[in-house]
Amino acid sequence: QVQLVQSGGGLVSPGGSLRLSCAVSGFTFSDYFMAWIRQAPGKGLEWVSFISHENDYADYSDSVKGRFTISRDVANNSLFLQMNSLRVDDSAVYYCARCKGAVTPALDYWGQGALVTVSS
Amino acid sequence: EVVLTQSPGTLSLSPGERATISCRASQSVRSPYLAWYQQKPGQPPRLLFYGDSNRASGIPDRFSGRGSGTDFTLTISRLEPEDSAVYYCQQYVYSPWTFGQGTKVQI
């Protein structure tokens, strides 16, 4: 069955860095776009980034562009989000998610979430 | 940025009743590029509908989605207690992908 298992959340000081990981199984990783979505405490969902299945295109929300980098390791079936220059308002639960298709990239499978807290 | 506005913010209904949630887009969104999700407390969202009102795997047929252009609707007929959740619409035709602010359904 499809599984997305996340790791890497935690507490970091403003200006610090953190790397989130998402280990996937149960499907051919290289066939699917992947995405990161975040949710601040008590708030709604916010798209962060997606990456193409062939690792040749990525897009970011304006709020993280230039600070966050999405990447994937096909050999190890893993998705990553490198987060630099973290700010207090980056505090959220971060979810990795699989995009159902390149044409209709609805998010059909999600990781369990990783809490990132940016605080001094 | 495409703004998705959901209404109402909260719905309080009884088991067996019908819930209707609206999602209005600030500009036209072709229906293949809109999805609906359900999120229960402490859980990740769950895909309900995508594309041209395609029901996701395992979603019961009392959930239905329709709409086009700027107006979309999620309907839950015959509410059951486990339908208590927050429901979100999302568009993925324009960057940035955006979500509605959510509608809380209380049963």
mmCIF file of N, CA, C and O in Angstrom, chain B:
data_model
loop_
_atom_site.group_PDB
_atom_site.id
_atom_site.type_symbol
_atom_site.label_atom_id
_atom_site.label_comp_id
_atom_site.label_asym_id
_atom_site.label_seq_id
_atom_site.Cartn_x
_atom_site.Cartn_y
_atom_site.Cartn_z
ATOM 1 N N GLU B 1 -2.838 35.753 -7.744
ATOM 2 C CA GLU B 1 -3.177 34.567 -6.969
ATOM 3 C C GLU B 1 -4.694 34.362 -6.982
ATOM 4 O O GLU B 1 -5.462 35.301 -6.804
ATOM 5 N N VAL B 2 -5.089 33.100 -7.216
ATOM 6 C CA VAL B 2 -6.521 32.788 -7.202
ATOM 7 C C VAL B 2 -6.979 32.613 -5.760
ATOM 8 O O VAL B 2 -6.478 31.754 -5.035
ATOM 9 N N VAL B 3 -7.907 33.425 -5.348
ATOM 10 C CA VAL B 3 -8.453 33.328 -3.997
ATOM 11 C C VAL B 3 -9.709 32.460 -4.039
ATOM 12 O O VAL B 3 -10.613 32.691 -4.858
ATOM 13 N N LEU B 4 -9.728 31.455 -3.177
ATOM 14 C CA LEU B 4 -10.894 30.584 -3.045
ATOM 15 C C LEU B 4 -11.604 30.937 -1.748
ATOM 16 O O LEU B 4 -11.005 30.894 -0.677
ATOM 17 N N THR B 5 -12.874 31.294 -1.866
ATOM 18 C CA THR B 5 -13.657 31.685 -0.708
ATOM 19 C C THR B 5 -14.737 30.646 -0.446
ATOM 20 O O THR B 5 -15.603 30.421 -1.300
ATOM 21 N N GLN B 6 -14.655 30.013 0.698
ATOM 22 C CA GLN B 6 -15.624 28.996 1.058
ATOM 23 C C GLN B 6 -16.706 29.581 1.954
ATOM 24 O O GLN B 6 -16.465 30.465 2.774
ATOM 25 N N SER B 7 -17.905 29.058 1.787
ATOM 26 C CA SER B 7 -18.998 29.431 2.677
ATOM 27 C C SER B 7 -19.933 28.246 2.883
ATOM 28 O O SER B 7 -20.081 27.410 1.986
ATOM 29 N N PRO B 8 -20.539 28.129 4.055
ATOM 30 C CA PRO B 8 -20.295 28.992 5.212
ATOM 31 C C PRO B 8 -18.991 28.623 5.907
ATOM 32 O O PRO B 8 -18.335 27.656 5.507
ATOM 33 N N GLY B 9 -18.635 29.355 6.937
ATOM 34 C CA GLY B 9 -17.447 29.031 7.704
ATOM 35 C C GLY B 9 -17.663 27.808 8.574
ATOM 36 O O GLY B 9 -16.760 26.989 8.732
ATOM 37 N N THR B 10 -18.856 27.704 9.114
ATOM 38 C CA THR B 10 -19.213 26.578 9.972
ATOM 39 C C THR B 10 -20.639 26.136 9.657
ATOM 40 O O THR B 10 -21.515 26.971 9.393
ATOM 41 N N LEU B 11 -20.837 24.830 9.649
ATOM 42 C CA LEU B 11 -22.156 24.240 9.472
ATOM 43 C C LEU B 11 -22.450 23.349 10.675
ATOM 44 O O LEU B 11 -21.645 22.475 10.985
ATOM 45 N N SER B 12 -23.576 23.563 11.307
ATOM 46 C CA SER B 12 -23.996 22.698 12.414
ATOM 47 C C SER B 12 -25.278 21.995 11.999
ATOM 48 O O SER B 12 -26.320 22.639 11.812
ATOM 49 N N LEU B 13 -25.178 20.691 11.826
ATOM 50 C CA LEU B 13 -26.297 19.920 11.303
ATOM 51 C C LEU B 13 -26.476 18.644 12.101
ATOM 52 O O LEU B 13 -25.614 18.274 12.912
ATOM 53 N N SER B 14 -27.571 17.963 11.840
ATOM 54 C CA SER B 14 -27.881 16.717 12.527
ATOM 55 C C SER B 14 -27.624 15.531 11.608
ATOM 56 O O SER B 14 -27.632 15.684 10.380
ATOM 57 N N PRO B 15 -27.399 14.360 12.188
ATOM 58 C CA PRO B 15 -27.244 13.162 11.358
ATOM 59 C C PRO B 15 -28.429 12.986 10.418
ATOM 60 O O PRO B 15 -29.580 13.227 10.786
ATOM 61 N N GLY B 16 -28.143 12.602 9.187
ATOM 62 C CA GLY B 16 -29.176 12.400 8.192
ATOM 63 C C GLY B 16 -29.484 13.626 7.353
ATOM 64 O O GLY B 16 -30.119 13.505 6.303
ATOM 65 N N GLU B 17 -29.047 14.791 7.801
ATOM 66 C CA GLU B 17 -29.288 16.017 7.035
ATOM 67 C C GLU B 17 -28.264 16.145 5.901
ATOM 68 O O GLU B 17 -27.305 15.380 5.796
ATOM 69 N N ARG B 18 -28.491 17.157 5.050
ATOM 70 C CA ARG B 18 -27.618 17.412 3.916
ATOM 71 C C ARG B 18 -26.746 18.626 4.203
ATOM 72 O O ARG B 18 -27.234 19.640 4.708
ATOM 73 N N ALA B 19 -25.462 18.526 3.850
ATOM 74 C CA ALA B 19 -24.534 19.652 3.982
ATOM 75 C C ALA B 19 -24.138 20.130 2.600
ATOM 76 O O ALA B 19 -23.795 19.317 1.733
ATOM 77 N N THR B 20 -24.158 21.433 2.398
ATOM 78 C CA THR B 20 -23.749 22.017 1.124
ATOM 79 C C THR B 20 -22.700 23.075 1.393
ATOM 80 O O THR B 20 -22.937 24.033 2.132
ATOM 81 N N ILE B 21 -21.538 22.881 0.805
ATOM 82 C CA ILE B 21 -20.406 23.789 1.000
ATOM 83 C C ILE B 21 -20.061 24.419 -0.337
ATOM 84 O O ILE B 21 -19.902 23.722 -1.338
ATOM 85 N N SER B 22 -19.927 25.738 -0.323
ATOM 86 C CA SER B 22 -19.632 26.473 -1.539
ATOM 87 C C SER B 22 -18.161 26.889 -1.580
ATOM 88 O O SER B 22 -17.565 27.207 -0.548
ATOM 89 N N CYS B 23 -17.596 26.880 -2.760
ATOM 90 C CA CYS B 23 -16.229 27.348 -2.988
ATOM 91 C C CYS B 23 -16.271 28.264 -4.203
ATOM 92 O O CYS B 23 -16.597 27.823 -5.312
ATOM 93 N N ARG B 24 -15.989 29.531 -3.985
ATOM 94 C CA ARG B 24 -16.036 30.514 -5.070
ATOM 95 C C ARG B 24 -14.628 31.008 -5.367
ATOM 96 O O ARG B 24 -13.898 31.432 -4.457
ATOM 97 N N ALA B 25 -14.254 30.971 -6.643
ATOM 98 C CA ALA B 25 -12.915 31.375 -7.056
ATOM 99 C C ALA B 25 -12.909 32.803 -7.570
ATOM 100 O O ALA B 25 -13.885 33.259 -8.173
ATOM 101 N N SER B 26 -11.794 33.490 -7.352
ATOM 102 C CA SER B 26 -11.682 34.888 -7.779
ATOM 103 C C SER B 26 -11.510 35.012 -9.284
ATOM 104 O O SER B 26 -11.649 36.106 -9.838
ATOM 105 N N GLN B 27 -11.170 33.901 -9.949
ATOM 106 C CA GLN B 27 -11.164 33.856 -11.401
ATOM 107 C C GLN B 27 -11.490 32.443 -11.831
ATOM 108 O O GLN B 27 -11.417 31.507 -11.031
ATOM 109 N N SER B 28 -11.849 32.294 -13.077
ATOM 110 C CA SER B 28 -12.346 31.008 -13.547
ATOM 111 C C SER B 28 -11.317 29.890 -13.383
ATOM 112 O O SER B 28 -10.136 30.047 -13.729
ATOM 113 N N VAL B 29 -11.781 28.775 -12.844
ATOM 114 C CA VAL B 29 -10.957 27.586 -12.662
ATOM 115 C C VAL B 29 -11.619 26.447 -13.422
ATOM 116 O O VAL B 29 -12.760 26.097 -13.150
ATOM 117 N N ARG B 30 -10.953 25.900 -14.391
ATOM 118 C CA ARG B 30 -11.543 24.765 -15.112
ATOM 119 C C ARG B 30 -11.691 23.598 -14.142
ATOM 120 O O ARG B 30 -10.795 23.300 -13.356
ATOM 121 N N SER B 31 -12.831 22.914 -14.239
ATOM 122 C CA SER B 31 -13.163 21.912 -13.223
ATOM 123 C C SER B 31 -12.130 20.797 -13.084
ATOM 124 O O SER B 31 -12.009 20.238 -12.003
ATOM 125 N N PRO B 32 -11.378 20.422 -14.126
ATOM 126 C CA PRO B 32 -10.372 19.391 -13.844
ATOM 127 C C PRO B 32 -9.329 19.840 -12.840
ATOM 128 O O PRO B 32 -8.545 19.010 -12.379
ATOM 129 N N TYR B 33 -9.287 21.112 -12.533
ATOM 130 C CA TYR B 33 -8.217 21.619 -11.704
ATOM 131 C C TYR B 33 -8.691 22.090 -10.339
ATOM 132 O O TYR B 33 -8.091 22.970 -9.733
ATOM 133 N N LEU B 34 -9.769 21.489 -9.841
ATOM 134 C CA LEU B 34 -10.238 21.794 -8.506
ATOM 135 C C LEU B 34 -10.461 20.504 -7.740
ATOM 136 O O LEU B 34 -10.940 19.524 -8.301
ATOM 137 N N ALA B 35 -10.065 20.501 -6.476
ATOM 138 C CA ALA B 35 -10.208 19.320 -5.626
ATOM 139 C C ALA B 35 -10.832 19.703 -4.281
ATOM 140 O O ALA B 35 -10.813 20.866 -3.887
ATOM 141 N N TRP B 36 -11.358 18.688 -3.632
ATOM 142 C CA TRP B 36 -11.922 18.851 -2.288
ATOM 143 C C TRP B 36 -11.254 17.870 -1.336
ATOM 144 O O TRP B 36 -10.986 16.718 -1.703
ATOM 145 N N TYR B 37 -11.009 18.321 -0.104
ATOM 146 C CA TYR B 37 -10.366 17.506 0.919
ATOM 147 C C TYR B 37 -11.170 17.566 2.207
ATOM 148 O O TYR B 37 -11.844 18.561 2.497
ATOM 149 N N GLN B 38 -11.029 16.518 2.989
ATOM 150 C CA GLN B 38 -11.604 16.432 4.325
ATOM 151 C C GLN B 38 -10.464 16.298 5.317
ATOM 152 O O GLN B 38 -9.540 15.506 5.096
ATOM 153 N N GLN B 39 -10.501 17.063 6.406
ATOM 154 C CA GLN B 39 -9.471 16.931 7.424
ATOM 155 C C GLN B 39 -10.107 16.827 8.806
ATOM 156 O O GLN B 39 -10.868 17.710 9.210
ATOM 157 N N LYS B 40 -9.765 15.764 9.500
ATOM 158 C CA LYS B 40 -10.203 15.574 10.883
ATOM 159 C C LYS B 40 -9.070 15.973 11.818
ATOM 160 O O LYS B 40 -7.896 15.947 11.419
ATOM 161 N N PRO B 41 -9.390 16.342 13.057
ATOM 162 C CA PRO B 41 -8.355 16.833 13.984
ATOM 163 C C PRO B 41 -7.210 15.850 14.145
ATOM 164 O O PRO B 41 -7.422 14.639 14.318
ATOM 165 N N GLY B 42 -5.989 16.373 14.050
ATOM 166 C CA GLY B 42 -4.801 15.553 14.248
ATOM 167 C C GLY B 42 -4.453 14.646 13.097
ATOM 168 O O GLY B 42 -3.544 13.818 13.221
ATOM 169 N N GLN B 43 -5.168 14.781 11.981
ATOM 170 C CA GLN B 43 -4.909 13.928 10.825
ATOM 171 C C GLN B 43 -4.542 14.776 9.608
ATOM 172 O O GLN B 43 -4.918 15.943 9.525
ATOM 173 N N PRO B 44 -3.819 14.168 8.649
ATOM 174 C CA PRO B 44 -3.608 14.889 7.390
ATOM 175 C C PRO B 44 -4.910 14.952 6.603
ATOM 176 O O PRO B 44 -5.838 14.174 6.858
ATOM 177 N N PRO B 45 -4.998 15.859 5.651
ATOM 178 C CA PRO B 45 -6.187 15.908 4.800
ATOM 179 C C PRO B 45 -6.339 14.625 3.988
ATOM 180 O O PRO B 45 -5.379 13.895 3.746
ATOM 181 N N ARG B 46 -7.561 14.403 3.573
ATOM 182 C CA ARG B 46 -7.915 13.230 2.769
ATOM 183 C C ARG B 46 -8.594 13.726 1.513
ATOM 184 O O ARG B 46 -9.533 14.529 1.582
ATOM 185 N N LEU B 47 -8.140 13.250 0.362
ATOM 186 C CA LEU B 47 -8.729 13.664 -0.898
ATOM 187 C C LEU B 47 -10.136 13.096 -1.044
ATOM 188 O O LEU B 47 -10.346 11.904 -0.880
ATOM 189 N N LEU B 48 -11.099 13.975 -1.369
ATOM 190 C CA LEU B 48 -12.472 13.544 -1.614
ATOM 191 C C LEU B 48 -12.794 13.516 -3.099
ATOM 192 O O LEU B 48 -13.296 12.524 -3.622
ATOM 193 N N PHE B 49 -12.530 14.619 -3.790
ATOM 194 C CA PHE B 49 -12.872 14.783 -5.195
ATOM 195 C C PHE B 49 -11.735 15.472 -5.923
ATOM 196 O O PHE B 49 -11.030 16.314 -5.354
ATOM 197 N N TYR B 50 -11.613 15.167 -7.202
ATOM 198 C CA TYR B 50 -10.629 15.824 -8.039
ATOM 199 C C TYR B 50 -11.130 15.813 -9.480
ATOM 200 O O TYR B 50 -12.034 15.058 -9.827
ATOM 201 N N GLY B 51 -10.518 16.667 -10.278
ATOM 202 C CA GLY B 51 -10.853 16.674 -11.694
ATOM 203 C C GLY B 51 -12.320 16.992 -11.936
ATOM 204 O O GLY B 51 -12.928 17.781 -11.227
ATOM 205 N N ASP B 52 -12.892 16.363 -12.947
ATOM 206 C CA ASP B 52 -14.296 16.589 -13.285
ATOM 207 C C ASP B 52 -15.181 15.776 -12.352
ATOM 208 O O ASP B 52 -15.811 14.806 -12.760
ATOM 209 N N SER B 53 -15.206 16.194 -11.086
ATOM 210 C CA SER B 53 -16.055 15.550 -10.071
ATOM 211 C C SER B 53 -15.775 14.060 -9.947
ATOM 212 O O SER B 53 -16.699 13.250 -9.826
ATOM 213 N N ASN B 54 -14.524 13.699 -9.987
ATOM 214 C CA ASN B 54 -14.127 12.303 -9.775
ATOM 215 C C ASN B 54 -13.991 12.045 -8.287
ATOM 216 O O ASN B 54 -13.199 12.697 -7.606
ATOM 217 N N ARG B 55 -14.739 11.069 -7.808
ATOM 218 C CA ARG B 55 -14.668 10.716 -6.393
ATOM 219 C C ARG B 55 -13.393 9.912 -6.145
ATOM 220 O O ARG B 55 -13.076 8.983 -6.903
ATOM 221 N N ALA B 56 -12.638 10.258 -5.120
ATOM 222 C CA ALA B 56 -11.398 9.549 -4.812
ATOM 223 C C ALA B 56 -11.708 8.160 -4.272
ATOM 224 O O ALA B 56 -12.832 7.871 -3.843
ATOM 225 N N SER B 57 -10.701 7.319 -4.275
ATOM 226 C CA SER B 57 -10.852 5.946 -3.845
ATOM 227 C C SER B 57 -11.378 5.842 -2.417
ATOM 228 O O SER B 57 -10.878 6.508 -1.512
ATOM 229 N N GLY B 58 -12.414 5.036 -2.229
ATOM 230 C CA GLY B 58 -12.942 4.787 -0.899
ATOM 231 C C GLY B 58 -13.917 5.823 -0.380
ATOM 232 O O GLY B 58 -14.418 5.686 0.744
ATOM 233 N N ILE B 59 -14.192 6.839 -1.156
ATOM 234 C CA ILE B 59 -15.116 7.895 -0.718
ATOM 235 C C ILE B 59 -16.549 7.457 -1.013
ATOM 236 O O ILE B 59 -16.869 7.133 -2.155
ATOM 237 N N PRO B 60 -17.407 7.438 -0.006
ATOM 238 C CA PRO B 60 -18.793 6.982 -0.222
ATOM 239 C C PRO B 60 -19.567 7.911 -1.148
ATOM 240 O O PRO B 60 -19.276 9.105 -1.239
ATOM 241 N N ASP B 61 -20.581 7.343 -1.812
ATOM 242 C CA ASP B 61 -21.295 8.124 -2.829
ATOM 243 C C ASP B 61 -22.258 9.145 -2.244
ATOM 244 O O ASP B 61 -22.907 9.886 -2.984
ATOM 245 N N ARG B 62 -22.333 9.239 -0.921
ATOM 246 C CA ARG B 62 -23.127 10.348 -0.365
ATOM 247 C C ARG B 62 -22.360 11.674 -0.416
ATOM 248 O O ARG B 62 -22.916 12.729 -0.135
ATOM 249 N N PHE B 63 -21.087 11.594 -0.806
ATOM 250 C CA PHE B 63 -20.304 12.793 -1.092
ATOM 251 C C PHE B 63 -20.396 13.047 -2.600
ATOM 252 O O PHE B 63 -20.167 12.138 -3.394
ATOM 253 N N SER B 64 -20.703 14.295 -2.989
ATOM 254 C CA SER B 64 -20.734 14.627 -4.410
ATOM 255 C C SER B 64 -20.168 16.029 -4.621
ATOM 256 O O SER B 64 -20.279 16.899 -3.749
ATOM 257 N N GLY B 65 -19.570 16.226 -5.769
ATOM 258 C CA GLY B 65 -18.991 17.522 -6.091
ATOM 259 C C GLY B 65 -19.405 17.952 -7.483
ATOM 260 O O GLY B 65 -19.547 17.126 -8.376
ATOM 261 N N ARG B 66 -19.629 19.242 -7.644
ATOM 262 C CA ARG B 66 -20.002 19.758 -8.950
ATOM 263 C C ARG B 66 -19.574 21.204 -9.036
ATOM 264 O O ARG B 66 -19.239 21.837 -8.029
ATOM 265 N N GLY B 67 -19.642 21.720 -10.258
ATOM 266 C CA GLY B 67 -19.358 23.126 -10.453
ATOM 267 C C GLY B 67 -18.502 23.368 -11.666
ATOM 268 O O GLY B 67 -17.985 22.447 -12.292
ATOM 269 N N SER B 68 -18.334 24.644 -11.997
ATOM 270 C CA SER B 68 -17.513 25.050 -13.123
ATOM 271 C C SER B 68 -17.277 26.549 -13.033
ATOM 272 O O SER B 68 -17.989 27.258 -12.307
ATOM 273 N N GLY B 69 -16.261 26.997 -13.745
ATOM 274 C CA GLY B 69 -15.984 28.425 -13.773
ATOM 275 C C GLY B 69 -15.479 28.931 -12.432
ATOM 276 O O GLY B 69 -14.359 28.629 -12.038
ATOM 277 N N THR B 70 -16.326 29.671 -11.748
ATOM 278 C CA THR B 70 -15.922 30.224 -10.461
ATOM 279 C C THR B 70 -16.709 29.670 -9.279
ATOM 280 O O THR B 70 -16.421 30.012 -8.130
ATOM 281 N N ASP B 71 -17.691 28.825 -9.534
ATOM 282 C CA ASP B 71 -18.557 28.342 -8.461
ATOM 283 C C ASP B 71 -18.575 26.824 -8.391
ATOM 284 O O ASP B 71 -18.930 26.146 -9.367
ATOM 285 N N PHE B 72 -18.190 26.316 -7.234
ATOM 286 C CA PHE B 72 -18.106 24.873 -7.021
ATOM 287 C C PHE B 72 -18.809 24.537 -5.707
ATOM 288 O O PHE B 72 -18.859 25.349 -4.778
ATOM 289 N N THR B 73 -19.340 23.323 -5.648
ATOM 290 C CA THR B 73 -20.107 22.903 -4.474
ATOM 291 C C THR B 73 -19.744 21.478 -4.087
ATOM 292 O O THR B 73 -19.636 20.608 -4.952
ATOM 293 N N LEU B 74 -19.569 21.281 -2.798
ATOM 294 C CA LEU B 74 -19.444 19.938 -2.229
ATOM 295 C C LEU B 74 -20.707 19.667 -1.437
ATOM 296 O O LEU B 74 -21.105 20.481 -0.598
ATOM 297 N N THR B 75 -21.336 18.543 -1.722
ATOM 298 C CA THR B 75 -22.563 18.169 -1.015
ATOM 299 C C THR B 75 -22.354 16.852 -0.307
ATOM 300 O O THR B 75 -21.799 15.906 -0.874
ATOM 301 N N ILE B 76 -22.781 16.812 0.948
ATOM 302 C CA ILE B 76 -22.768 15.571 1.709
ATOM 303 C C ILE B 76 -24.222 15.274 2.070
ATOM 304 O O ILE B 76 -24.840 15.996 2.855
ATOM 305 N N SER B 77 -24.757 14.271 1.433
ATOM 306 C CA SER B 77 -26.140 13.904 1.741
ATOM 307 C C SER B 77 -26.133 12.906 2.893
ATOM 308 O O SER B 77 -25.147 12.204 3.102
ATOM 309 N N ARG B 78 -27.182 12.873 3.654
ATOM 310 C CA ARG B 78 -27.330 11.887 4.737
ATOM 311 C C ARG B 78 -26.092 11.883 5.641
ATOM 312 O O ARG B 78 -25.344 10.899 5.729
ATOM 313 N N LEU B 79 -25.866 13.011 6.305
ATOM 314 C CA LEU B 79 -24.702 13.169 7.171
ATOM 315 C C LEU B 79 -24.617 12.073 8.219
ATOM 316 O O LEU B 79 -25.627 11.657 8.812
ATOM 317 N N GLU B 80 -23.386 11.636 8.447
ATOM 318 C CA GLU B 80 -23.115 10.671 9.508
ATOM 319 C C GLU B 80 -22.139 11.309 10.501
ATOM 320 O O GLU B 80 -21.391 12.229 10.144
ATOM 321 N N PRO B 81 -22.131 10.869 11.740
ATOM 322 C CA PRO B 81 -21.275 11.485 12.761
ATOM 323 C C PRO B 81 -19.806 11.559 12.340
ATOM 324 O O PRO B 81 -19.123 12.548 12.659
ATOM 325 N N GLU B 82 -19.324 10.570 11.580
ATOM 326 C CA GLU B 82 -17.912 10.581 11.189
ATOM 327 C C GLU B 82 -17.600 11.615 10.115
ATOM 328 O O GLU B 82 -16.424 11.773 9.723
ATOM 329 N N ASP B 83 -18.614 12.313 9.611
ATOM 330 C CA ASP B 83 -18.381 13.372 8.628
ATOM 331 C C ASP B 83 -17.977 14.686 9.292
ATOM 332 O O ASP B 83 -17.670 15.665 8.598
ATOM 333 N N SER B 84 -17.978 14.714 10.617
ATOM 334 C CA SER B 84 -17.512 15.914 11.324
ATOM 335 C C SER B 84 -16.049 16.151 10.987
ATOM 336 O O SER B 84 -15.189 15.295 11.242
ATOM 337 N N ALA B 85 -15.766 17.303 10.402
ATOM 338 C CA ALA B 85 -14.421 17.585 9.898
ATOM 339 C C ALA B 85 -14.395 18.996 9.327
ATOM 340 O O ALA B 85 -15.415 19.678 9.274
ATOM 341 N N VAL B 86 -13.195 19.394 8.892
ATOM 342 C CA VAL B 86 -13.059 20.628 8.127
ATOM 343 C C VAL B 86 -12.849 20.235 6.673
ATOM 344 O O VAL B 86 -12.075 19.319 6.375
ATOM 345 N N TYR B 87 -13.530 20.920 5.787
ATOM 346 C CA TYR B 87 -13.479 20.627 4.365
ATOM 347 C C TYR B 87 -12.835 21.796 3.623
ATOM 348 O O TYR B 87 -13.157 22.965 3.886
ATOM 349 N N TYR B 88 -11.908 21.467 2.717
ATOM 350 C CA TYR B 88 -11.180 22.471 1.953
ATOM 351 C C TYR B 88 -11.343 22.222 0.456
ATOM 352 O O TYR B 88 -11.283 21.071 0.007
ATOM 353 N N CYS B 89 -11.469 23.305 -0.305
ATOM 354 C CA CYS B 89 -11.313 23.207 -1.753
ATOM 355 C C CYS B 89 -9.912 23.678 -2.106
ATOM 356 O O CYS B 89 -9.260 24.397 -1.322
ATOM 357 N N GLN B 90 -9.430 23.264 -3.258
ATOM 358 C CA GLN B 90 -8.086 23.628 -3.710
ATOM 359 C C GLN B 90 -8.080 23.735 -5.221
ATOM 360 O O GLN B 90 -8.682 22.898 -5.901
ATOM 361 N N GLN B 91 -7.385 24.741 -5.757
ATOM 362 C CA GLN B 91 -7.181 24.828 -7.198
ATOM 363 C C GLN B 91 -5.694 24.620 -7.497
ATOM 364 O O GLN B 91 -4.820 25.037 -6.729
ATOM 365 N N TYR B 92 -5.443 23.922 -8.615
ATOM 366 C CA TYR B 92 -4.052 23.677 -9.003
ATOM 367 C C TYR B 92 -3.857 23.966 -10.478
ATOM 368 O O TYR B 92 -3.029 23.348 -11.141
ATOM 369 N N VAL B 93 -4.629 24.900 -11.019
ATOM 370 C CA VAL B 93 -4.422 25.308 -12.403
ATOM 371 C C VAL B 93 -3.491 26.514 -12.479
ATOM 372 O O VAL B 93 -2.753 26.659 -13.454
ATOM 373 N N TYR B 94 -3.514 27.355 -11.457
ATOM 374 C CA TYR B 94 -2.675 28.541 -11.442
ATOM 375 C C TYR B 94 -1.672 28.441 -10.302
ATOM 376 O O TYR B 94 -1.980 27.951 -9.218
ATOM 377 N N SER B 95 -0.450 28.932 -10.548
ATOM 378 C CA SER B 95 0.523 29.045 -9.473
ATOM 379 C C SER B 95 0.380 30.429 -8.840
ATOM 380 O O SER B 95 0.289 31.433 -9.553
ATOM 381 N N PRO B 96 0.359 30.503 -7.516
ATOM 382 C CA PRO B 96 0.477 29.408 -6.563
ATOM 383 C C PRO B 96 -0.811 28.599 -6.414
ATOM 384 O O PRO B 96 -1.904 29.156 -6.531
ATOM 385 N N TRP B 97 -0.663 27.286 -6.193
ATOM 386 C CA TRP B 97 -1.825 26.500 -5.819
ATOM 387 C C TRP B 97 -2.405 27.115 -4.550
ATOM 388 O O TRP B 97 -1.665 27.522 -3.646
ATOM 389 N N THR B 98 -3.717 27.184 -4.494
ATOM 390 C CA THR B 98 -4.338 27.803 -3.323
ATOM 391 C C THR B 98 -5.470 26.942 -2.780
ATOM 392 O O THR B 98 -6.094 26.167 -3.523
ATOM 393 N N PHE B 99 -5.711 27.107 -1.488
ATOM 394 C CA PHE B 99 -6.788 26.422 -0.795
ATOM 395 C C PHE B 99 -7.812 27.446 -0.310
ATOM 396 O O PHE B 99 -7.462 28.600 -0.017
ATOM 397 N N GLY B 100 -9.057 26.996 -0.194
ATOM 398 C CA GLY B 100 -10.032 27.790 0.522
ATOM 399 C C GLY B 100 -9.687 27.807 1.999
ATOM 400 O O GLY B 100 -8.833 27.031 2.464
ATOM 401 N N GLN B 101 -10.359 28.661 2.748
ATOM 402 C CA GLN B 101 -10.020 28.824 4.165
ATOM 403 C C GLN B 101 -10.604 27.703 5.030
ATOM 404 O O GLN B 101 -10.281 27.611 6.216
ATOM 405 N N GLY B 102 -11.455 26.877 4.440
ATOM 406 C CA GLY B 102 -12.011 25.740 5.167
ATOM 407 C C GLY B 102 -13.422 25.985 5.667
ATOM 408 O O GLY B 102 -13.795 27.113 6.001
ATOM 409 N N THR B 103 -14.211 24.923 5.690
ATOM 410 C CA THR B 103 -15.554 24.943 6.260
ATOM 411 C C THR B 103 -15.634 23.831 7.289
ATOM 412 O O THR B 103 -15.371 22.671 6.976
ATOM 413 N N LYS B 104 -15.974 24.196 8.504
ATOM 414 C CA LYS B 104 -16.102 23.219 9.577
ATOM 415 C C LYS B 104 -17.522 22.685 9.610
ATOM 416 O O LYS B 104 -18.477 23.460 9.712
ATOM 417 N N VAL B 105 -17.647 21.371 9.530
ATOM 418 C CA VAL B 105 -18.956 20.726 9.623
ATOM 419 C C VAL B 105 -19.057 20.049 10.980
ATOM 420 O O VAL B 105 -18.254 19.175 11.323
ATOM 421 N N GLN B 106 -20.025 20.493 11.773
ATOM 422 C CA GLN B 106 -20.264 19.935 13.109
ATOM 423 C C GLN B 106 -21.558 19.145 13.079
ATOM 424 O O GLN B 106 -22.579 19.639 12.593
ATOM 425 N N ILE B 107 -21.509 17.946 13.579
ATOM 426 C CA ILE B 107 -22.691 17.081 13.582
ATOM 427 C C ILE B 107 -23.015 16.693 15.021
ATOM 428 O O ILE B 107 -22.174 16.265 15.768
#
